[in-house]
Short mmCIF file of C-alpha atoms and ligand atoms in Angstrom, two decimals:
data_model
loop_
_atom_site.label_atom_id
_atom_site.label_comp_id
_atom_site.label_asym_id
_atom_site.label_seq_id
_atom_site.Cartn_x
_atom_site.Cartn_y
_atom_site.Cartn_z
CA MET A 1 83.25 109.67 73.71
CA GLU A 2 82.44 106.11 74.69
CA ILE A 3 83.70 104.56 77.90
CA SER A 4 86.16 101.78 77.07
CA GLY A 5 86.69 98.88 79.45
CA LYS A 6 89.52 97.73 77.25
CA ARG A 7 91.37 101.03 77.62
CA GLU A 8 90.84 100.88 81.39
CA PHE A 9 92.12 97.31 81.50
CA ASP A 10 95.24 98.24 79.52
CA LEU A 11 96.09 101.04 81.98
CA LEU A 12 95.37 98.70 84.88
CA LYS A 13 97.92 96.22 83.53
CA LYS A 14 100.48 99.06 83.34
CA ILE A 15 100.14 99.87 87.06
CA GLY A 16 99.59 96.26 88.15
CA PHE A 17 102.75 95.85 90.23
CA VAL A 18 103.32 96.01 94.00
CA ARG A 19 103.19 99.72 94.94
CA MET A 20 103.49 100.10 98.68
CA ALA A 21 103.19 103.45 100.43
CA GLY A 22 106.28 105.61 100.06
CA THR A 23 108.21 103.21 97.83
CA GLU A 24 109.92 103.78 94.48
CA GLN A 25 107.16 101.62 92.91
CA GLU A 26 104.41 103.84 94.29
CA LYS A 27 106.21 106.80 92.74
CA GLN A 28 106.50 104.93 89.45
CA ALA A 29 102.74 104.25 89.44
CA ALA A 30 102.12 107.96 90.12
CA GLU A 31 104.25 108.81 87.08
CA ILE A 32 102.28 106.41 84.87
CA LEU A 33 99.02 108.01 86.03
CA MET A 34 100.42 111.51 85.41
CA GLU A 35 101.52 110.55 81.92
CA GLU A 36 98.02 109.24 81.19
CA VAL A 37 96.47 112.50 82.50
CA ARG A 38 98.78 114.49 80.16
CA SER A 39 97.87 112.29 77.19
CA ILE A 40 94.23 113.24 77.81
CA GLY A 41 95.16 116.93 77.74
CA LEU A 42 95.40 118.04 81.37
CA GLU A 43 98.44 119.03 83.42
CA PRO A 44 98.49 116.99 86.65
CA VAL A 45 99.88 118.18 89.97
CA CYS A 46 101.91 115.86 92.18
CA GLU A 47 101.71 116.64 95.91
CA GLU A 48 104.20 114.96 98.20
CA PHE A 49 103.77 114.20 101.89
CA GLU A 50 105.81 112.43 104.53
CA ILE A 51 104.93 109.05 106.07
CA GLU A 52 106.36 107.02 108.93
CA ASP A 53 108.16 103.77 108.24
CA ALA A 54 110.93 101.65 109.77
CA ASP A 55 113.78 99.35 108.80
CA ILE A 56 113.55 95.98 110.53
CA THR A 57 116.88 94.35 111.38
CA ALA A 58 115.72 91.45 113.57
CA ALA A 59 112.50 89.48 114.11
CA GLN A 60 112.36 86.02 115.63
CA LEU A 61 110.39 83.96 118.14
CA GLU A 62 111.92 81.05 120.01
CA ILE A 63 109.86 78.73 122.18
CA LEU A 64 112.10 77.60 125.07
CA ARG A 65 109.75 75.46 127.16
CA PRO A 66 108.33 72.76 127.18
CA TYR A 67 109.94 72.23 123.78
CA SER A 68 112.49 74.09 121.75
CA LYS A 69 111.75 75.56 118.33
CA THR A 70 112.37 78.78 116.40
CA TYR A 71 109.55 80.38 114.40
CA THR A 72 109.58 83.01 111.68
CA VAL A 73 107.77 86.19 112.67
CA THR A 74 107.65 89.72 111.29
CA ALA A 75 108.20 92.70 113.55
CA TYR A 76 105.59 95.42 113.92
CA LYS A 77 107.23 98.49 112.45
CA LEU A 78 107.55 101.29 115.02
CA SER A 79 106.94 98.95 117.93
CA GLU A 80 109.44 99.14 120.78
CA ASN A 81 112.63 97.10 120.37
CA THR A 82 113.56 94.14 122.55
CA PRO A 83 117.20 93.93 123.65
CA ALA A 84 119.35 92.81 120.71
CA GLU A 85 119.80 89.39 122.34
CA GLY A 86 116.02 89.03 122.76
CA LEU A 87 113.45 89.29 125.53
CA THR A 88 112.90 86.10 127.53
CA ALA A 89 109.60 85.80 129.42
CA PRO A 90 106.78 83.36 130.24
CA PHE A 91 104.52 82.72 127.24
CA TYR A 92 100.74 83.03 127.47
CA TYR A 93 98.01 82.49 124.88
CA ALA A 94 95.63 85.34 125.73
CA GLU A 95 93.01 84.63 123.01
CA ASN A 96 90.64 87.63 122.78
CA MET A 97 91.89 89.38 125.93
CA THR A 98 88.92 88.83 128.21
CA ASP A 99 89.25 90.27 131.73
CA ALA A 100 90.61 86.90 132.91
CA ASP A 101 93.27 86.95 130.19
CA MET A 102 94.16 90.55 131.00
CA ALA A 103 94.66 89.63 134.64
CA ASN A 104 97.06 86.88 133.61
CA ALA A 105 99.22 88.70 131.05
CA GLU A 106 101.54 90.94 133.09
CA GLY A 107 105.21 90.57 132.24
CA LYS A 108 104.52 87.85 129.66
CA ILE A 109 104.95 87.46 125.93
CA ILE A 110 101.35 87.02 124.88
CA LEU A 111 99.73 85.65 121.74
CA VAL A 112 96.34 87.07 120.73
CA ASN A 113 93.82 86.05 118.08
CA GLY A 114 93.57 87.77 114.79
CA PHE A 115 93.32 91.40 113.86
CA LEU A 116 94.73 94.08 116.15
CA SER A 117 91.90 96.54 116.72
CA LEU A 118 92.48 99.62 118.84
CA ASP A 119 90.23 98.07 121.49
CA LEU A 120 92.34 94.94 121.66
CA TYR A 121 95.54 96.96 121.70
CA ARG A 122 94.33 99.08 124.61
CA LYS A 123 93.62 95.91 126.59
CA ILE A 124 97.11 94.59 125.82
CA VAL A 125 98.71 97.85 127.03
CA LYS A 126 96.55 97.88 130.14
CA SER A 127 97.50 94.28 130.99
CA LYS A 128 101.20 95.29 131.20
CA ALA A 129 102.23 92.39 128.97
CA ALA A 130 105.94 92.42 128.10
CA ALA A 131 105.33 91.94 124.37
CA PHE A 132 102.58 90.68 122.10
CA ILE A 133 102.21 88.57 118.99
CA THR A 134 99.29 88.59 116.56
CA MET A 135 98.48 85.82 114.11
CA SER A 136 97.47 86.20 110.47
CA GLY A 137 96.53 84.02 107.52
CA ASN A 138 94.56 80.79 107.82
CA MET A 139 95.05 77.11 108.54
CA LEU A 140 94.82 76.11 104.86
CA GLU A 141 97.85 78.19 103.91
CA THR A 142 101.28 76.77 103.30
CA GLU A 143 104.55 78.67 103.32
CA GLU A 144 104.65 78.33 99.53
CA ASN A 145 101.16 79.65 98.75
CA SER A 146 101.02 82.55 101.21
CA ASP A 147 102.98 85.46 102.67
CA LEU A 148 103.57 86.64 106.21
CA PHE A 149 102.76 90.33 106.45
CA THR A 150 104.76 93.01 108.21
CA ARG A 151 102.41 95.10 110.34
CA THR A 152 102.88 98.62 111.65
CA LEU A 153 102.04 99.95 115.08
CA ARG A 154 100.30 103.08 113.85
CA SER A 155 100.62 106.43 115.59
CA THR A 156 97.02 106.18 116.84
CA MET A 157 97.94 103.01 118.73
CA ARG A 158 101.23 104.37 120.00
CA GLU A 159 99.32 107.17 121.76
CA PHE A 160 98.26 104.49 124.25
CA GLY A 161 101.72 103.07 124.82
CA ASN A 162 104.30 100.93 123.09
CA MET A 163 105.94 97.52 123.49
CA PRO A 164 107.70 94.95 121.30
CA ALA A 165 105.27 93.32 118.86
CA ALA A 166 105.37 90.68 116.15
CA ASN A 167 103.10 88.86 113.71
CA ILE A 168 103.13 85.10 113.11
CA ARG A 169 101.49 82.70 110.65
CA MET A 170 98.24 81.14 111.83
CA THR A 171 99.67 77.64 111.25
CA ASP A 172 102.66 78.39 113.50
CA ALA A 173 100.42 79.96 116.17
CA PHE A 174 98.37 76.75 116.08
CA ASP A 175 101.51 74.68 116.55
CA ILE A 176 102.64 76.78 119.51
CA VAL A 177 99.28 76.67 121.31
CA LYS A 178 98.75 72.97 120.61
CA ASN A 179 102.16 72.15 122.06
CA GLY A 180 101.50 74.20 125.20
CA ALA A 181 104.34 76.74 125.06
CA THR A 182 105.15 78.27 128.47
CA MET A 183 108.44 80.14 127.99
CA ALA A 184 109.64 82.12 124.99
CA LYS A 185 112.23 84.52 123.68
CA LEU A 186 111.16 87.28 121.29
CA THR A 187 113.57 89.42 119.29
CA VAL A 188 112.29 92.54 117.54
CA VAL A 189 114.62 95.32 116.38
CA ASN A 190 113.59 98.15 114.06
CA THR A 191 114.72 101.71 113.28
CA PRO A 192 112.16 104.43 112.45
CA LYS A 193 112.55 106.42 109.23
CA LYS A 194 110.51 108.79 107.04
CA LEU A 195 109.42 108.12 103.48
CA THR A 196 107.85 110.36 100.85
CA SER A 197 104.49 109.42 99.36
CA ARG A 198 102.36 111.39 96.89
CA ASN A 199 98.91 112.27 95.54
CA VAL A 200 98.24 112.97 91.87
CA ILE A 201 95.65 115.67 91.16
CA ALA A 202 94.01 116.94 87.97
CA THR A 203 91.20 119.45 87.64
CA VAL A 204 88.56 120.12 84.98
CA LYS A 205 87.13 123.60 85.51
CA GLY A 206 83.34 124.00 85.55
CA THR A 207 81.74 126.03 82.75
CA GLU A 208 78.82 127.47 84.76
CA LYS A 209 79.54 126.94 88.44
CA PRO A 210 83.34 126.76 88.70
CA ASP A 211 83.20 127.51 92.44
CA GLU A 212 81.29 124.33 93.23
CA VAL A 213 83.75 121.45 93.29
CA ILE A 214 83.14 117.70 93.12
CA THR A 215 86.14 115.48 93.88
CA PHE A 216 86.67 112.00 92.49
CA GLY A 217 88.95 109.91 94.68
CA ALA A 218 90.71 106.57 94.33
CA HIS A 219 93.84 105.28 96.05
CA PHE A 220 96.54 103.86 93.83
CA ASP A 221 98.88 102.31 96.40
CA SER A 222 98.82 98.61 97.26
CA VAL A 223 99.86 96.51 100.24
CA GLU A 224 102.92 94.27 100.50
CA PHE A 225 102.94 91.21 98.18
CA SER A 226 99.88 92.47 96.26
CA THR A 227 99.68 93.83 92.71
CA GLY A 228 96.56 95.62 93.95
CA VAL A 229 94.64 95.57 90.69
CA TYR A 230 91.26 94.90 92.32
CA ASP A 231 92.26 97.01 95.36
CA ASN A 232 92.56 99.63 93.98
CA GLY A 233 94.17 99.91 90.57
CA ALA A 234 90.62 99.37 89.32
CA GLY A 235 89.24 102.48 91.02
CA SER A 236 92.24 104.42 89.72
CA VAL A 237 91.57 103.52 86.09
CA ILE A 238 87.82 104.02 86.45
CA ASN A 239 88.43 107.60 87.58
CA MET A 240 90.86 108.12 84.69
CA GLU A 241 88.17 107.06 82.22
CA ILE A 242 85.64 109.36 83.90
CA MET A 243 88.15 112.22 83.72
CA ARG A 244 88.54 111.55 80.00
CA HIS A 245 84.76 111.91 79.63
CA PHE A 246 84.67 115.27 81.43
CA VAL A 247 87.63 116.63 79.48
CA ASN A 248 85.69 115.88 76.31
CA ASN A 249 82.33 116.98 77.77
CA PRO A 250 83.07 120.05 79.92
CA PRO A 251 81.03 119.89 83.14
CA LYS A 252 78.96 122.72 84.65
CA ARG A 253 80.69 122.33 88.00
CA THR A 254 84.42 121.94 88.61
CA VAL A 255 85.54 118.33 88.83
CA ARG A 256 88.78 117.46 90.63
CA PHE A 257 90.41 114.05 90.27
CA CYS A 258 92.60 112.75 93.09
CA TRP A 259 94.68 109.61 93.01
CA PHE A 260 95.73 109.11 96.60
CA GLY A 261 98.92 107.43 97.81
CA SER A 262 99.31 105.64 101.16
CA GLU A 263 95.64 104.78 101.70
CA GLU A 264 96.53 101.30 102.87
CA ILE A 265 98.54 102.52 105.86
CA GLY A 266 95.71 104.62 107.29
CA LEU A 267 94.25 106.97 104.63
CA GLU A 268 97.46 109.03 104.74
CA GLY A 269 97.09 110.50 101.21
CA SER A 270 93.56 111.81 101.66
CA LYS A 271 94.40 113.02 105.18
CA ALA A 272 97.35 114.99 103.75
CA PHE A 273 95.11 116.38 100.99
CA VAL A 274 92.37 117.71 103.28
CA ARG A 275 95.02 119.09 105.65
CA ASP A 276 96.87 120.94 102.86
CA HIS A 277 93.69 122.22 101.15
CA GLU A 278 91.53 123.07 104.15
CA GLU A 279 90.68 126.57 102.86
CA GLU A 280 89.83 125.37 99.33
CA LEU A 281 87.60 122.62 100.69
CA LYS A 282 84.96 125.24 101.46
CA LYS A 283 84.10 125.05 97.76
CA ASP A 284 83.81 121.26 97.83
CA VAL A 285 80.21 120.13 97.63
CA TYR A 286 80.58 116.37 97.15
CA MET A 287 83.14 113.58 96.99
CA ILE A 288 82.86 110.45 94.84
CA ASN A 289 85.22 107.67 95.88
CA VAL A 290 85.88 104.39 94.10
CA ASP A 291 87.62 101.60 96.01
CA VAL A 292 87.77 98.04 94.64
CA ALA A 293 86.23 97.12 91.29
CA GLY A 294 86.63 95.02 88.17
CA SER A 295 86.01 91.55 89.61
CA VAL A 296 84.20 89.17 87.24
CA ILE A 297 82.15 87.66 90.10
CA GLY A 298 80.79 90.21 92.53
CA TYR A 299 78.16 92.83 93.27
CA ASP A 300 78.14 96.61 93.22
CA ILE A 301 77.26 98.70 96.23
CA ALA A 302 77.22 102.39 97.05
CA ARG A 303 77.68 103.73 100.57
CA VAL A 304 76.53 107.30 101.03
CA VAL A 305 78.13 109.46 103.72
CA ALA A 306 75.49 112.17 103.33
CA THR A 307 71.88 112.83 104.27
CA ALA A 308 69.10 110.25 104.03
CA ALA A 309 67.68 112.40 101.21
CA ALA A 310 70.96 112.16 99.25
CA THR A 311 70.90 108.39 99.78
CA SER A 312 67.32 108.17 98.47
CA HIS A 313 68.30 110.34 95.51
CA ALA A 314 71.15 107.96 94.57
CA ASP A 315 69.01 104.88 95.16
CA ALA A 316 66.14 106.23 93.04
CA PHE A 317 68.57 107.14 90.27
CA MET A 318 70.02 103.62 90.11
CA LYS A 319 66.54 102.06 90.15
CA ARG A 320 65.18 104.38 87.48
CA LYS A 321 68.13 103.56 85.21
CA GLY A 322 67.98 99.84 86.00
CA TYR A 323 71.49 99.66 87.49
CA ALA A 324 72.08 96.77 89.89
CA VAL A 325 73.59 98.75 92.76
CA ASP A 326 72.77 98.33 96.42
CA VAL A 327 72.63 101.87 97.87
CA LYS A 328 72.72 102.55 101.61
CA GLN A 329 73.59 105.39 103.94
CA ASP A 330 76.81 104.43 105.72
CA ILE A 331 80.50 105.20 106.01
CA TYR A 332 83.12 103.10 104.21
CA SER A 333 86.74 102.57 105.16
CA SER A 334 88.47 104.58 102.43
CA ASP A 335 89.53 108.07 101.35
CA SER A 336 86.03 109.55 101.71
CA ILE A 337 86.48 109.50 105.50
CA PRO A 338 88.86 112.52 105.78
CA PHE A 339 86.56 114.50 103.44
CA ALA A 340 83.48 113.65 105.52
CA ASP A 341 85.48 114.61 108.61
CA LYS A 342 85.90 118.07 107.06
CA GLY A 343 82.17 118.32 106.32
CA VAL A 344 82.24 117.25 102.66
CA PRO A 345 79.51 114.66 101.96
CA ALA A 346 80.53 111.64 99.90
CA ILE A 347 79.48 108.53 98.06
CA ASN A 348 81.65 105.40 97.84
CA PHE A 349 81.35 102.94 94.96
CA ILE A 350 82.56 99.44 95.73
CA ARG A 351 82.33 96.25 93.71
CA PHE A 352 82.52 93.62 96.39
CA GLY A 353 83.26 90.02 95.64
CA HIS A 354 83.63 86.92 97.64
CA GLN A 355 86.97 85.93 99.15
CA ILE A 356 86.75 82.58 97.35
CA GLY A 357 85.27 84.09 94.19
CA GLY A 358 88.43 85.74 92.97
CA ALA A 359 87.91 89.14 94.61
CA PHE A 360 90.99 88.82 96.79
CA ILE A 361 92.32 91.82 98.66
CA HIS A 362 95.54 92.48 100.55
CA CYS A 363 97.34 89.35 99.39
CA ARG A 364 99.31 87.88 96.48
CA ASN A 365 96.06 86.62 94.91
CA ASP A 366 94.83 90.12 94.02
CA VAL A 367 95.78 89.58 90.36
CA ILE A 368 94.40 90.65 86.98
CA ASP A 369 93.22 87.11 86.06
CA TYR A 370 90.10 87.57 88.20
CA LEU A 371 89.14 90.93 86.68
CA SER A 372 87.73 91.81 83.28
CA PRO A 373 87.33 94.83 80.96
CA GLU A 374 83.57 94.15 80.85
CA SER A 375 83.24 94.37 84.63
CA LEU A 376 85.27 97.60 84.76
CA GLU A 377 83.20 99.12 81.97
CA ARG A 378 79.84 98.24 83.55
CA THR A 379 80.80 99.82 86.88
CA THR A 380 82.33 102.88 85.20
CA LYS A 381 79.17 103.50 83.19
CA PHE A 382 76.81 103.71 86.12
CA ILE A 383 79.25 105.76 88.22
CA LEU A 384 79.64 108.20 85.32
CA ASP A 385 75.89 108.34 84.65
CA TYR A 386 75.15 109.11 88.31
CA SER A 387 78.03 111.59 88.60
CA ASP A 388 77.00 113.35 85.41
CA GLU A 389 73.49 113.78 86.84
CA VAL A 390 74.90 115.40 89.99
CA ILE A 391 77.69 117.46 88.40
CA ASN A 392 75.47 118.91 85.67
CA SER A 393 72.34 119.46 87.75
CA ALA A 394 70.80 122.95 87.51
CA VAL A 395 70.75 123.01 91.32
CA MET A 396 73.02 120.77 93.38
CA PRO A 397 70.71 117.89 94.45
CA ILE A 398 72.80 116.94 97.52
CA ASP A 399 72.90 119.08 100.65
CA ARG A 400 76.43 120.05 101.56
CA THR A 401 76.22 118.50 104.95
CA VAL A 402 77.34 115.38 106.78
CA PRO A 403 74.41 114.53 109.08
CA PRO A 404 74.96 113.81 112.81
CA GLU A 405 74.44 110.03 112.46
CA MET A 406 77.27 109.92 109.90
CA VAL A 407 79.50 112.30 111.89
CA GLU A 408 79.16 109.91 114.81
CA LYS A 409 80.33 106.97 112.67
CA VAL A 410 83.22 108.95 111.17
CA ASP A 411 84.37 110.05 114.65
CA LYS A 412 84.21 106.46 115.88
CA TYR A 413 86.16 105.26 112.83
CA LEU A 414 88.84 107.86 113.56
CA ASN A 415 88.87 106.79 117.25
CA LYS A 416 88.37 110.39 118.32
CA LYS A 417 86.91 109.64 121.74
CA ALA A 418 89.55 107.04 122.60
CA LEU A 419 92.34 109.38 121.51
CA GLU A 420 90.92 112.18 123.61
CA GLU A 421 90.98 109.83 126.61
CA ALA A 422 94.57 108.82 125.90
CA ARG A 423 95.67 112.45 125.69
CA LYS A 424 93.84 113.32 128.89
CA ASP A 425 95.54 110.40 130.70
CA LYS A 426 98.95 111.68 129.63
CA LYS A 427 98.40 115.10 131.18
ZN1 ZN B 501 91.40 99.85 98.91
#
């Protein structure tokens, strides 16, 4: 049966609504995917898992000196609460938290640049700041054409400590720094709660080597404010089309399809999957992950979390077939990470774009207008062609091993060393 970009695009439109981790909408998207799996002739399995979340009841920043103004902020979910009436403290713009900034932050409400990496967070904790504020967005945004995101202080971060935290628009941060704020009052109140998220799984049994399993993965959740069609409704529908092919053309090896929930909050779906199927994973020989695709303007890449030989094999395949795919050995921030962490080698297919070329992620601009059936179909065809080569090989062409140079990158990505240090410090 032919691959149909149009059919993929139609399914993508059906799931093209905001579907945040653990929400009713994420569940609804899972049901649409399960219905599609059934229509192709397989019985899907839905596996639930628990995630952390919080209800925010207050979030506000007031500058008290040398001028007086109230700014909209969002609270970091699961950060510590301020008193209900707010926390008043000196205000300090700590930029990138150099040693000089760290020495000057104690007891203050600090503002830091940009993205909260674990490294930056550790410095903030160490500085004994009273609370911190991150900024997001850019100076060209207006309140009408952009959204202020609610961040979460993930469990990995909380291992190092906790304090009240908020996120502010870049334009407001600019205003505050330009006007030389020195005293502020921050109010952050939130209540932790648990939500249920889910993975959808369907399996096509191998005809000759049923005990060798290849998993296709794609996350189907989105972030706040985003219809998540590029990231990653596209990968979800690509895998559905590939599943349709293997149902109609039974593979030699077993092929498992996983649509993961809660990827956007820290790969929670794939982490739950490898945790709940640890024993079964011994049969897993390879993982094929698709995360972001379908953009009209863009370029296709493959990142191989396997041996250099497996990378060369994939690269040679693409070149021989004349597919325009840049293949390199590297990790990629997506659901292949937990598999690689359990020793299952993987390949990630990604159609990158340009932030101003319509390939928007994690914002309200990730919409179907910038994607096309033709783009989806082209990417699906080379992923299927490559996968078919691997899945139906007489002998598995990829060693079932994650080499040390990739293990090192996976461990770093998962902050293993830093977490070990944090746990040692607690003892
Ligand atoms: Zn994604």
